[in-house]
Coordinates of C-alpha atoms in Angstrom, one line a residue:
P1 CA 0.0 0.0 0.0
K2 CA 1.1 3.5 -0.8
E3 CA 0.6 5.0 2.7
P4 CA 3.2 3.0 4.6
V5 CA 5.8 3.7 1.8
S6 CA 5.0 7.4 2.0
D7 CA 5.3 7.4 5.8
C8 CA 8.7 5.5 5.6
M9 CA 9.9 8.0 2.9
E10 CA 9.1 10.9 5.2
I11 CA 11.0 9.2 8.0
L12 CA 14.0 8.7 5.7
I13 CA 13.8 12.3 4.5
D14 CA 13.6 13.6 8.1
A15 CA 16.7 11.5 9.0
G16 CA 18.6 12.8 6.0
K17 CA 18.9 9.4 4.5
V18 CA 16.9 10.4 1.4
I19 CA 16.8 13.7 -0.4
C20 CA 13.7 14.7 -2.4
D21 CA 13.8 17.4 -5.0
E22 CA 11.3 18.7 -7.5
I23 CA 12.4 18.3 -11.1
S24 CA 10.1 19.5 -13.9
G25 CA 7.0 19.1 -11.6
D26 CA 7.9 15.6 -10.5
R27 CA 9.2 14.6 -7.0
A28 CA 12.5 12.8 -7.4
C29 CA 14.1 11.0 -4.5
Y30 CA 17.8 10.3 -4.1
L31 CA 20.3 8.8 -1.8
P32 CA 22.3 11.8 -0.6
S33 CA 25.5 10.8 -2.5
M34 CA 23.5 10.5 -5.8
H35 CA 21.8 13.9 -5.2
K36 CA 25.2 15.5 -4.6
A37 CA 26.7 13.9 -7.7
E38 CA 23.8 14.9 -9.9
C39 CA 23.8 18.5 -8.7
F40 CA 27.6 18.6 -9.2
V41 CA 27.4 17.2 -12.8
A42 CA 24.7 19.8 -13.7
Q43 CA 26.5 22.7 -12.1
R44 CA 29.9 21.7 -13.6
L45 CA 28.5 21.2 -17.1
A46 CA 26.7 24.6 -16.9
F47 CA 29.9 26.2 -15.7
L48 CA 32.1 24.6 -18.4
A49 CA 29.5 25.5 -21.1
S50 CA 29.4 29.1 -19.9
R51 CA 33.2 29.6 -20.1
D52 CA 34.6 32.2 -22.5
F53 CA 36.0 30.1 -25.4
E54 CA 37.9 31.5 -28.3
A55 CA 37.3 29.2 -31.3
P56 CA 40.4 28.6 -33.5
R57 CA 40.2 30.7 -36.7
G58 CA 39.8 29.0 -40.0
I59 CA 37.9 25.9 -38.9
E60 CA 35.8 25.8 -42.0
Q61 CA 38.8 26.1 -44.3
A62 CA 40.7 23.4 -42.3
L63 CA 37.7 21.1 -42.6
A64 CA 37.4 21.7 -46.3
K65 CA 41.2 20.8 -46.7
L66 CA 40.7 17.7 -44.5
E67 CA 37.8 16.6 -46.7
Q68 CA 40.0 17.1 -49.8
D69 CA 43.0 15.3 -48.2
W70 CA 41.0 12.4 -47.0
D71 CA 38.7 12.3 -50.1
V72 CA 35.6 12.4 -48.0
T73 CA 32.5 14.6 -47.9
Y74 CA 31.0 15.1 -44.5
A75 CA 27.2 15.2 -44.2
D76 CA 25.8 18.5 -42.9
G77 CA 25.2 16.9 -39.4
Q78 CA 28.8 15.7 -39.3
R79 CA 30.2 19.0 -40.5
N80 CA 28.1 20.8 -37.9
A81 CA 29.3 18.4 -35.1
I82 CA 33.0 19.0 -36.1
V83 CA 32.7 22.8 -36.2
T84 CA 30.7 22.8 -32.9
A85 CA 33.2 20.6 -31.2
L86 CA 36.1 23.0 -32.1
S87 CA 34.1 26.2 -31.3
S88 CA 32.4 25.3 -28.1
P89 CA 33.7 24.5 -24.6
V90 CA 31.2 21.6 -24.2
M91 CA 29.6 19.5 -26.9
I92 CA 27.4 16.4 -26.9
L93 CA 27.1 14.4 -30.1
T94 CA 24.2 12.0 -30.3
G95 CA 22.9 9.7 -33.0
G96 CA 21.9 6.1 -33.6
P97 CA 24.3 3.4 -34.9
G98 CA 25.7 4.1 -38.3
T99 CA 24.9 7.8 -38.4
G100 CA 28.6 8.8 -38.7
K101 CA 29.5 9.8 -35.2
T102 CA 32.9 8.0 -35.3
T103 CA 33.7 9.5 -38.7
A104 CA 32.9 13.0 -37.2
V105 CA 35.1 12.2 -34.2
R106 CA 38.0 11.3 -36.5
G107 CA 37.6 14.6 -38.2
M108 CA 37.5 16.4 -34.9
L109 CA 40.7 14.6 -33.8
A110 CA 42.5 15.6 -37.0
L111 CA 41.6 19.3 -36.7
L112 CA 42.4 19.3 -32.9
D113 CA 45.8 17.7 -33.7
G114 CA 46.3 20.4 -36.3
I115 CA 45.9 23.2 -33.7
G116 CA 48.1 21.4 -31.2
S117 CA 45.4 20.4 -28.8
K118 CA 46.3 17.6 -26.4
T119 CA 43.3 15.3 -26.8
V120 CA 42.5 12.2 -24.8
L121 CA 39.9 9.6 -25.7
A122 CA 38.0 7.6 -23.1
A123 CA 35.0 5.3 -22.7
P124 CA 33.3 3.7 -19.7
T125 CA 34.3 0.1 -20.4
G126 CA 37.4 -1.7 -21.7
R127 CA 35.5 -3.0 -24.7
A128 CA 34.2 0.4 -25.7
A129 CA 37.7 2.0 -25.2
K130 CA 39.2 -0.7 -27.4
R131 CA 36.6 -0.2 -30.1
L132 CA 37.1 3.6 -30.0
S133 CA 40.9 3.1 -30.2
E134 CA 40.6 0.8 -33.2
L135 CA 38.2 3.2 -35.0
C136 CA 40.2 6.4 -34.3
G137 CA 43.7 5.0 -34.6
R138 CA 44.9 6.2 -31.2
E139 CA 44.9 5.1 -27.6
A140 CA 41.6 5.3 -25.8
K141 CA 41.4 4.5 -22.0
T142 CA 38.6 3.6 -19.7
I143 CA 37.5 6.6 -17.7
H144 CA 38.8 4.8 -14.5
R145 CA 42.2 4.4 -16.1
L146 CA 42.2 8.0 -17.4
L147 CA 41.5 9.3 -14.0
E148 CA 44.1 6.9 -12.5
V149 CA 42.4 4.9 -9.7
V150 CA 44.1 5.1 -6.3
F151 CA 43.2 2.9 -3.4
T152 CA 43.5 4.6 0.0
S153 CA 42.3 4.0 3.5
E154 CA 39.2 6.0 2.6
G155 CA 38.5 3.7 -0.4
L156 CA 38.7 4.3 -4.1
E157 CA 39.9 7.7 -5.2
Y158 CA 41.3 9.2 -8.4
A159 CA 44.8 10.8 -9.0
H160 CA 43.1 13.3 -11.3
H161 CA 40.6 15.6 -9.7
E162 CA 39.9 19.4 -9.2
Q163 CA 43.4 20.0 -7.6
N164 CA 45.2 17.8 -10.1
P165 CA 43.3 18.0 -13.4
L166 CA 43.8 15.8 -16.4
P167 CA 46.7 17.0 -18.6
A168 CA 44.5 17.4 -21.6
D169 CA 43.0 20.3 -23.6
T170 CA 40.2 18.2 -25.0
V171 CA 38.5 15.1 -23.6
I172 CA 36.4 13.0 -25.9
V173 CA 34.2 10.3 -24.2
D174 CA 32.4 7.7 -26.2
E175 CA 29.3 5.7 -24.9
L176 CA 28.6 8.4 -22.3
S177 CA 25.1 7.1 -21.7
M178 CA 26.8 4.1 -19.9
V179 CA 28.5 6.4 -17.4
D180 CA 27.0 6.5 -13.9
L181 CA 26.6 9.7 -11.8
P182 CA 29.6 9.2 -9.5
L183 CA 32.0 8.5 -12.3
M184 CA 30.6 11.4 -14.4
A185 CA 31.1 13.7 -11.4
A186 CA 34.7 12.5 -11.0
L187 CA 35.4 12.9 -14.7
L188 CA 34.0 16.5 -14.8
A189 CA 35.9 17.4 -11.6
A190 CA 39.2 16.3 -13.3
I191 CA 38.6 18.4 -16.4
K192 CA 40.5 21.8 -16.5
N193 CA 38.3 24.9 -16.3

C-alpha cells in the first residue's frame, strides 16, 4: 500500500537518508550521494559551457582541406558536429548506430591535432575503449584508467581531480550514456576549467 511507503519515505527524508527534490514538476528521491553527484554534474556542465571560449580561426577552411586530403565529404550533421566541437567549450554528439558519429570524431581529432590540442579519448568500459581506439587509430582509455584509480584507506579515489586535473586540452568520451553519476562527477571534476 502507498501509505506505509510514503510514511517511511518521510522518516528517511527527516533523518537525511533520502533527499527529495522537485524536477520538472515531479518529485525525485535520491540517496544523498547521488543527489550531490547529480547537482555537481549539472553545475559543472553549466559552468564549463558558460566559459569564454575562443574558437580557433579557419575551422571551415581546415575542414574543407581535410575533406580534400581524405577524399571524404561530410554530411551536414557531421560538419556541424565537427565545427561545434572545435568552437564550443562543451559539446554532446548523439545519434543512432551508423549515423557517422565516429567519422565525425575522427575529423575532430584531425583538426584538434592540427591546432596542437592535447586530446584524450575515453570510454566507460574496456570493450568500448578498445573499439574507440581501433576506430580512431589512437589510444583510448577507460575513464577509470584515465582518472588513475588510487586505493586509499578512505577507499577508491582518483589521482586526477579538481586540484590535479587531467593534462588534456580536450576530452572525448564515447558511450557516455553508460557512465554512472559518481563516475561522471569524478570525470568532470578532473577536467580543466
